[in-house]
GROMACS .gro file of N, CA and C in nm:
model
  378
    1UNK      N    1   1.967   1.378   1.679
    1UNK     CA    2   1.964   1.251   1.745
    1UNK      C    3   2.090   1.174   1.706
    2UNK      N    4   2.161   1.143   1.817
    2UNK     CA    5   2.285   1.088   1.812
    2UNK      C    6   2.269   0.923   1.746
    3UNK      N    7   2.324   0.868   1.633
    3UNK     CA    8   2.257   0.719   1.629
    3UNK      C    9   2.362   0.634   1.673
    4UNK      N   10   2.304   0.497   1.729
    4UNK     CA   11   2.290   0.413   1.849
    4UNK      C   12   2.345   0.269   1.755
    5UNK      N   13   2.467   0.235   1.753
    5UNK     CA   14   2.502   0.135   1.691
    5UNK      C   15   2.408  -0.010   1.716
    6UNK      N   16   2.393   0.004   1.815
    6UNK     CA   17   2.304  -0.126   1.897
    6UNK      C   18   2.161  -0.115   1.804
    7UNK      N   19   2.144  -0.024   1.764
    7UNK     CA   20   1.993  -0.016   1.647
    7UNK      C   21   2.065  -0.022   1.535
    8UNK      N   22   2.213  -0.013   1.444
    8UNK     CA   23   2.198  -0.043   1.343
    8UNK      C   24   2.259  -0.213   1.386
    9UNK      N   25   2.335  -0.272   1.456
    9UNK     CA   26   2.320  -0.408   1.515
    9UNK      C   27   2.189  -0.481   1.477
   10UNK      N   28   2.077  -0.433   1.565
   10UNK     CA   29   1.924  -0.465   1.576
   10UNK      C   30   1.901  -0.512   1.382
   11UNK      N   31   1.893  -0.376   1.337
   11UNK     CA   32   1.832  -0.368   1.159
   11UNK      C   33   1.931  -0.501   1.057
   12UNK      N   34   2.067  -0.495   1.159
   12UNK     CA   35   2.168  -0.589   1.009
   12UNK      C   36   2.146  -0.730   1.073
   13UNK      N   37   2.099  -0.781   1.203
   13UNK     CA   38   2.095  -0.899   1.281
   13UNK      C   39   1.941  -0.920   1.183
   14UNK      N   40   1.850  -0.885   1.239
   14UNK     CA   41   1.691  -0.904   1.227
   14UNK      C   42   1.624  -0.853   1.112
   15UNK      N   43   1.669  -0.778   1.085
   15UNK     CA   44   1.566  -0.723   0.915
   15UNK      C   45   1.519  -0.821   0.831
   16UNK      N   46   1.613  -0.945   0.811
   16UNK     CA   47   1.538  -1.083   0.700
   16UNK      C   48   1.468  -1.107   0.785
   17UNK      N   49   1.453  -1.140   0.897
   17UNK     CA   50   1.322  -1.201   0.965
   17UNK      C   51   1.230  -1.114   0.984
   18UNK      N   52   1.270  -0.955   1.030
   18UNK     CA   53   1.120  -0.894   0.987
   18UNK      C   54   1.065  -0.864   0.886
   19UNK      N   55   1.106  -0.871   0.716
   19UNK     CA   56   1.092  -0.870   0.604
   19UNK      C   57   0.998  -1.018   0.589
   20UNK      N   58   1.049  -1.123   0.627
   20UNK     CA   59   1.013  -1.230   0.644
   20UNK      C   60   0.870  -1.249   0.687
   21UNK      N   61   0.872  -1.186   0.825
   21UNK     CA   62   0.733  -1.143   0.899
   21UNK      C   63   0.615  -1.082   0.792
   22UNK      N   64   0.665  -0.976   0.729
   22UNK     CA   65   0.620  -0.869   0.659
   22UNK      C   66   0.534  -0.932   0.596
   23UNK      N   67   0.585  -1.003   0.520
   23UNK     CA   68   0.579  -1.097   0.369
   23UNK      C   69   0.466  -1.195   0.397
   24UNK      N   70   0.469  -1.260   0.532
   24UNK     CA   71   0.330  -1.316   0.578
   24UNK      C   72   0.265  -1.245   0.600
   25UNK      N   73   0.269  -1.136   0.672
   25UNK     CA   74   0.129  -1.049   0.717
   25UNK      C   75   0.063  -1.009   0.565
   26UNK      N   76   0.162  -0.961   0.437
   26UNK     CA   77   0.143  -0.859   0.359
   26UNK      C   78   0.071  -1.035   0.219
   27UNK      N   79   0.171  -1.101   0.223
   27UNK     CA   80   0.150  -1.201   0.072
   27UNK      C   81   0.253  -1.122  -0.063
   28UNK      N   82   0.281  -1.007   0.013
   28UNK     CA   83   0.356  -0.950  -0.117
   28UNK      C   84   0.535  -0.875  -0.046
   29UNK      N   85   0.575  -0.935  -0.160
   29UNK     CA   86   0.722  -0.859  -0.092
   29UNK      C   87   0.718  -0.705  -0.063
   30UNK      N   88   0.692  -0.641  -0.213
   30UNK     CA   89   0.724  -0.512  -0.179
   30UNK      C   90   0.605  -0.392  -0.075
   31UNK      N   91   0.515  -0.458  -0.038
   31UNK     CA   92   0.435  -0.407   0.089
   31UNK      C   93   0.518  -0.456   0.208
   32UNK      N   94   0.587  -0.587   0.202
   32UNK     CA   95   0.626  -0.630   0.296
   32UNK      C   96   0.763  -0.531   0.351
   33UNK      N   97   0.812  -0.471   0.209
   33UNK     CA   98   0.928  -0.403   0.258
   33UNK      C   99   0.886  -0.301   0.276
   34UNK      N  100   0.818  -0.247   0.271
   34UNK     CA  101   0.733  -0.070   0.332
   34UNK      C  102   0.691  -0.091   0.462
   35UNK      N  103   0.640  -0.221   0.471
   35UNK     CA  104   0.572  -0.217   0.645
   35UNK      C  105   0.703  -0.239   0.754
   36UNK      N  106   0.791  -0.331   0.671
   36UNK     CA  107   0.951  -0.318   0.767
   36UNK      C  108   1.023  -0.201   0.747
   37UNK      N  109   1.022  -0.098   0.669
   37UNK     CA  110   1.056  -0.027   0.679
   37UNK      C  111   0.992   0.112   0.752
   38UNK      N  112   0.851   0.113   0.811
   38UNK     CA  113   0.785   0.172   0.841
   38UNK      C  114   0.801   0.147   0.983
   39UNK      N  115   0.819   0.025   1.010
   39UNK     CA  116   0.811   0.005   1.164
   39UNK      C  117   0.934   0.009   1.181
   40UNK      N  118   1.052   0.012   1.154
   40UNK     CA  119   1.166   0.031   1.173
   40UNK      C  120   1.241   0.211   1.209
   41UNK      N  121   1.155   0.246   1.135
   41UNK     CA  122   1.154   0.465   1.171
   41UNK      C  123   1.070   0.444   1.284
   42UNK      N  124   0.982   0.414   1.332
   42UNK     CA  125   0.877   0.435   1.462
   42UNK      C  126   0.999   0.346   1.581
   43UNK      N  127   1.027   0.208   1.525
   43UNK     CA  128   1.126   0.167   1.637
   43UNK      C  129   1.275   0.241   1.671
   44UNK      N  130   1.331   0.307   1.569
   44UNK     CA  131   1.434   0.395   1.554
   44UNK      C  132   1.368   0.497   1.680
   45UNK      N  133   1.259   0.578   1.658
   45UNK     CA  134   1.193   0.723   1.734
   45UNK      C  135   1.172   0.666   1.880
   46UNK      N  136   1.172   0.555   1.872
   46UNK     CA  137   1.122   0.531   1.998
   46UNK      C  138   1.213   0.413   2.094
   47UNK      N  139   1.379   0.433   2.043
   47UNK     CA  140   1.461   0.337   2.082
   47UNK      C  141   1.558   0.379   2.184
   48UNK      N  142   1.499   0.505   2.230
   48UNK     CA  143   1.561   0.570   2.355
   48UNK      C  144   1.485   0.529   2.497
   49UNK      N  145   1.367   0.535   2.457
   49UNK     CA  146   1.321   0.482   2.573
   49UNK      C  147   1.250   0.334   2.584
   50UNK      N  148   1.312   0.224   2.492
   50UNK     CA  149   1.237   0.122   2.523
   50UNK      C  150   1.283   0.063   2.647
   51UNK      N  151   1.217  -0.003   2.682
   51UNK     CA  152   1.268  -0.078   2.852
   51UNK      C  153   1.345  -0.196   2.847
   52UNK      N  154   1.281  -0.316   2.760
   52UNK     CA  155   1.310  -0.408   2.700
   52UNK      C  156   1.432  -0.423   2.586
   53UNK      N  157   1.534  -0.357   2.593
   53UNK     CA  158   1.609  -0.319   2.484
   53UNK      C  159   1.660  -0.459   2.412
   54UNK      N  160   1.661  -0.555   2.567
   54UNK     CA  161   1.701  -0.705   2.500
   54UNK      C  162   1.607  -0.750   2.378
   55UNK      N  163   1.498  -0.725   2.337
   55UNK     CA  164   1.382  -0.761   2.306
   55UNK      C  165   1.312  -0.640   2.186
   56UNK      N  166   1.344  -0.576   2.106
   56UNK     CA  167   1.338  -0.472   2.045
   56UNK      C  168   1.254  -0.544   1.915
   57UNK      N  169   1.281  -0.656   1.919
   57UNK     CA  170   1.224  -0.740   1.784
   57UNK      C  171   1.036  -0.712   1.773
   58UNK      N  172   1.029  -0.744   1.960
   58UNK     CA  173   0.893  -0.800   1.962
   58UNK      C  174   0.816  -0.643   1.955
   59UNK      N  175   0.886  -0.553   1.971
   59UNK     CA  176   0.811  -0.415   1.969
   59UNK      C  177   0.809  -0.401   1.808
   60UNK      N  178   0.894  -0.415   1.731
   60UNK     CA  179   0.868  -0.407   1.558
   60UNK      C  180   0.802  -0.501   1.499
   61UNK      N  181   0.766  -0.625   1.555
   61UNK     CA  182   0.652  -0.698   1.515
   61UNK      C  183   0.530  -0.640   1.486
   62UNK      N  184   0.496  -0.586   1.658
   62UNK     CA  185   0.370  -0.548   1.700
   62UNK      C  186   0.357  -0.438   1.613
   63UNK      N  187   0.426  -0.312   1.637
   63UNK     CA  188   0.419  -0.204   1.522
   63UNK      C  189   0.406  -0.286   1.349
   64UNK      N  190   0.463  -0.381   1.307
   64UNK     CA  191   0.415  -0.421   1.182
   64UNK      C  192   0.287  -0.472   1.181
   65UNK      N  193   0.267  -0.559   1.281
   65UNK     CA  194   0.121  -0.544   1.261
   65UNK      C  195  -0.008  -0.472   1.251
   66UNK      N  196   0.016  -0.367   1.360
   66UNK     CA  197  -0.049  -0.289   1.405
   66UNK      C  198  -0.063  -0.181   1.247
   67UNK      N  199   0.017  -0.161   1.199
   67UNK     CA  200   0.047  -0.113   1.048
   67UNK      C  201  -0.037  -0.127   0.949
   68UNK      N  202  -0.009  -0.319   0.930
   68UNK     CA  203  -0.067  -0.382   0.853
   68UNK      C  204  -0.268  -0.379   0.876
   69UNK      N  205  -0.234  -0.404   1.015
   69UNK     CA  206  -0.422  -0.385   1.021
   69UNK      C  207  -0.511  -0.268   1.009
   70UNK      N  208  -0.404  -0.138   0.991
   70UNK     CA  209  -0.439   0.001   0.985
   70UNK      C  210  -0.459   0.004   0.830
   71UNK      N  211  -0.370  -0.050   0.741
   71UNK     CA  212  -0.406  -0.048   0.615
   71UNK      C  213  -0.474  -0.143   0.551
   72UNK      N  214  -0.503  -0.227   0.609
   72UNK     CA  215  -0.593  -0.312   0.536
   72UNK      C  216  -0.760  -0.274   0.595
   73UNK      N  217  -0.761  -0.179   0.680
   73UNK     CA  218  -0.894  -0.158   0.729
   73UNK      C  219  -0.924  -0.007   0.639
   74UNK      N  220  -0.816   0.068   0.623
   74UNK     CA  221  -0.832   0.134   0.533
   74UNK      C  222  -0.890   0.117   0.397
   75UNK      N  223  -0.823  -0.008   0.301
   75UNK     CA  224  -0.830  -0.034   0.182
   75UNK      C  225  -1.001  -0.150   0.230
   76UNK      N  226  -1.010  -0.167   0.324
   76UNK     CA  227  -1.147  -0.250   0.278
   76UNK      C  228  -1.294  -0.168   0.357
   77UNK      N  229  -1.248  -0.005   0.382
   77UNK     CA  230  -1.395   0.058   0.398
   77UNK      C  231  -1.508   0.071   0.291
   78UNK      N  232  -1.562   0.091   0.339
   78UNK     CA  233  -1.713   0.100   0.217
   78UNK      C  234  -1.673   0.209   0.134
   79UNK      N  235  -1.681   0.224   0.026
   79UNK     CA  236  -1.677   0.328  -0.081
   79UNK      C  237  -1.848   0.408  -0.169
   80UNK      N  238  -1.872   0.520  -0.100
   80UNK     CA  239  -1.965   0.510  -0.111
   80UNK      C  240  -1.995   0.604  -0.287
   81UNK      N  241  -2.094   0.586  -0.373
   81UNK     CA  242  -2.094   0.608  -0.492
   81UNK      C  243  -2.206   0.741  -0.516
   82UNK      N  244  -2.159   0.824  -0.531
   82UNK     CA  245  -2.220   0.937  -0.586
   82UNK      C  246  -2.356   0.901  -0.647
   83UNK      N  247  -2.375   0.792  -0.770
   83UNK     CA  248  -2.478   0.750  -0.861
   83UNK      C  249  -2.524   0.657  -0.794
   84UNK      N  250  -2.705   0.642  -0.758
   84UNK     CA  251  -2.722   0.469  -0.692
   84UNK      C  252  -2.711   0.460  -0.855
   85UNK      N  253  -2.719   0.265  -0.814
   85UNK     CA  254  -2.773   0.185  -0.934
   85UNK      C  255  -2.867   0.221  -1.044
   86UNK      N  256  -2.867   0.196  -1.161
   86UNK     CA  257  -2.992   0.280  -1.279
   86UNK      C  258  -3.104   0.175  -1.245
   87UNK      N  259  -3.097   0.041  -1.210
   87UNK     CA  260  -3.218  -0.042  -1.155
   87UNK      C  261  -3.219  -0.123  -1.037
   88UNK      N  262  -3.365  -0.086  -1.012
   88UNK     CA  263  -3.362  -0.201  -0.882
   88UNK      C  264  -3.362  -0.319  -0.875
   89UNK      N  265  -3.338  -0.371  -0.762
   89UNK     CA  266  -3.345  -0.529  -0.765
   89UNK      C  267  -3.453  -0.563  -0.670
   90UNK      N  268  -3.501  -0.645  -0.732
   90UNK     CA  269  -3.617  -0.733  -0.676
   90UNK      C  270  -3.588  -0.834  -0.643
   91UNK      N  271  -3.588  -0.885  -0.537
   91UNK     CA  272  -3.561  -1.047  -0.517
   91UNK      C  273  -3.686  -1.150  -0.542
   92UNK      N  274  -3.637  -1.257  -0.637
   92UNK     CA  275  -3.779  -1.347  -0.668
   92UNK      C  276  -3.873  -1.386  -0.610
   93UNK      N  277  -4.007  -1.416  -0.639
   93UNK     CA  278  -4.105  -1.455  -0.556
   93UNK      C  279  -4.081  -1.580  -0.517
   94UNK      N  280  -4.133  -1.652  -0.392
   94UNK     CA  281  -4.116  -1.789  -0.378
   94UNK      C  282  -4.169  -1.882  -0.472
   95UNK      N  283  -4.117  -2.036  -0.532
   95UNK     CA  284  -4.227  -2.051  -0.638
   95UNK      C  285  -4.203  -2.241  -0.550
   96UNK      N  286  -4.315  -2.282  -0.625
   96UNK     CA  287  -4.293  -2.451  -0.592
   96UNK      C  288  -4.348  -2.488  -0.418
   97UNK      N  289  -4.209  -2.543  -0.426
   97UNK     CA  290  -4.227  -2.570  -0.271
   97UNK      C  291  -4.217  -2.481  -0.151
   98UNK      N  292  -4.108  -2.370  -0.197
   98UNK     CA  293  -4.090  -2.298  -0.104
   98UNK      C  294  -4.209  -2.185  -0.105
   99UNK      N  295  -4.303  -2.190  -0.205
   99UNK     CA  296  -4.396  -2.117  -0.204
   99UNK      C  297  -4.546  -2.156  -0.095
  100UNK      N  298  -4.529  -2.304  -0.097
  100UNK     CA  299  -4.607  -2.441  -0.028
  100UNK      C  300  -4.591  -2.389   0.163
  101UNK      N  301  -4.454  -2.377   0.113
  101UNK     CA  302  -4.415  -2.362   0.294
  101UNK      C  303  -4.477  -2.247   0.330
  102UNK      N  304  -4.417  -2.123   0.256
  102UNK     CA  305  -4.499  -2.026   0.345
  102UNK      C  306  -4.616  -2.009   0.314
  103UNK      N  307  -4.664  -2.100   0.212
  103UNK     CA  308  -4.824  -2.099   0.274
  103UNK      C  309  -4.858  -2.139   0.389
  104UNK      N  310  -4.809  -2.257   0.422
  104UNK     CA  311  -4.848  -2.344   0.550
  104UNK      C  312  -4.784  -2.265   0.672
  105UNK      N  313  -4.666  -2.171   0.646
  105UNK     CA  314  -4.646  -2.108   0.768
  105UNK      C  315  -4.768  -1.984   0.818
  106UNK      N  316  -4.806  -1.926   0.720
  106UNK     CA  317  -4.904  -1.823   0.723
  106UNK      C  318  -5.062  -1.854   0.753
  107UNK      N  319  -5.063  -1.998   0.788
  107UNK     CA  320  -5.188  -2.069   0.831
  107UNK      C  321  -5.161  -2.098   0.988
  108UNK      N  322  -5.052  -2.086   0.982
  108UNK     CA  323  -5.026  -2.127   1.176
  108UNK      C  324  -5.074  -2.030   1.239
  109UNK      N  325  -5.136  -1.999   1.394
  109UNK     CA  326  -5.149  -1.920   1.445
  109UNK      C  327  -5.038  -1.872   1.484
  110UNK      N  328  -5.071  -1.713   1.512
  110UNK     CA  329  -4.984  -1.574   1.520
  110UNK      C  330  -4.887  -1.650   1.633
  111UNK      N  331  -4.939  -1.707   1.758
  111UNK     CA  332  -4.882  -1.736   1.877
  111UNK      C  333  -4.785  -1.835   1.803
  112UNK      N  334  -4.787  -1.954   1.696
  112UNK     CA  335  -4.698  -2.055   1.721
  112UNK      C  336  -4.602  -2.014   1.592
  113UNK      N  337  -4.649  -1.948   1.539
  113UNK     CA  338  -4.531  -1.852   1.415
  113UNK      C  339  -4.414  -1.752   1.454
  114UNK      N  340  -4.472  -1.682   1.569
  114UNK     CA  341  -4.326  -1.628   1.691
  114UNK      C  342  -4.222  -1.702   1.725
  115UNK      N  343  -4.270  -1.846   1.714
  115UNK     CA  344  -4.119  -1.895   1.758
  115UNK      C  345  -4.131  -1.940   1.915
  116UNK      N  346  -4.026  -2.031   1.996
  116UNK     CA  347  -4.031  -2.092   2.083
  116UNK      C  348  -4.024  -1.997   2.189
  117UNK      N  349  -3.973  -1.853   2.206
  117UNK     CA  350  -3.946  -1.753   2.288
  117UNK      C  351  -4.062  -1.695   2.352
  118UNK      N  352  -4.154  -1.727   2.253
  118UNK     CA  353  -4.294  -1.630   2.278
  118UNK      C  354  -4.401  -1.671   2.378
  119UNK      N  355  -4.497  -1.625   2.415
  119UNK     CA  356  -4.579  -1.681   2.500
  119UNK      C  357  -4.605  -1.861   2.446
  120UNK      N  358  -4.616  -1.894   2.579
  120UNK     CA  359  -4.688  -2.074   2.615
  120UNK      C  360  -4.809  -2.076   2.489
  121UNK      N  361  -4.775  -2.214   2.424
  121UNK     CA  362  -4.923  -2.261   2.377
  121UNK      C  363  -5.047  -2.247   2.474
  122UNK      N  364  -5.132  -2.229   2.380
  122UNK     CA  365  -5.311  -2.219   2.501
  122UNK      C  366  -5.304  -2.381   2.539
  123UNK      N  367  -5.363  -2.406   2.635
  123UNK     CA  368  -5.390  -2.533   2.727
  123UNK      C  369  -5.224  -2.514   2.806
  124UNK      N  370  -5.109  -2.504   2.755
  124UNK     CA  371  -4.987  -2.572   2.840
  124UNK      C  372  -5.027  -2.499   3.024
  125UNK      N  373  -4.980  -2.571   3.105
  125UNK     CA  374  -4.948  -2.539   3.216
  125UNK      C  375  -4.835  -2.497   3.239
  126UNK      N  376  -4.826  -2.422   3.318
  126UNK     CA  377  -4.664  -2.322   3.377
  126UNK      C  378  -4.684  -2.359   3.549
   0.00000   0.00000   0.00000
């Protein structure tokens, strides 16, 4: 691949501002300089056929982002653990008042404990 002065132009014009970019998406410099440097090889591979050549910035944005949300969805999947927990958890019984309430809720009839969605009170007209 023959290289294209107009892309090292692009990298010595714009690189502080996409480093810049980086650095907000990332909070950290040196992620910030891996994700500009990451989208900068994909914009390099793919700087033969962009259409927009005036505009090359807004395609290494999007690729930094697009980056950034690939690894941060990575780093925040569930990790799942070989060992459960050695104990369970119980969540407390109601005590006091909130114990008061669902008494009084468990005295309502079945029909008005469903909630407003559910069949009409007895007597209403429709």
């Amino acid at each position: 691949m023959e290289p294209d002065p107009r892309f090292a132009e692009f990298v010595t014009e714009r690189g502080d501002a996409l480093l810049r970019y980086g650095y907000m998406l990332t909070g950290n410099p040196h992620d910030a300089a891996d994700l500009v440097q990451e989208a900068l090889l994909k914009l390099r591979g793919a700087w033969h056929r962009l259409r927009l050549k005036e505009n090359p910035e807004s395609y290494a944005r999007t690729t930094m982002a697009r980056l950034h949300i690939a690894a941060w969805r990575l780093r925040r999947r569930e990790q799942l653990a070989w060992d459960p927990p050695d104990r369970e958890h119980h969540d407390p019984l109601p005590s006091g008042d909130e114990r008061r309430m669902w008494q009084a809720l468990a005295g309502l009839p079945r029909w008005s404990r469903a909630g407003p969605s559910s069949s009409p009170s007895p007597g209403a007209t429709s």
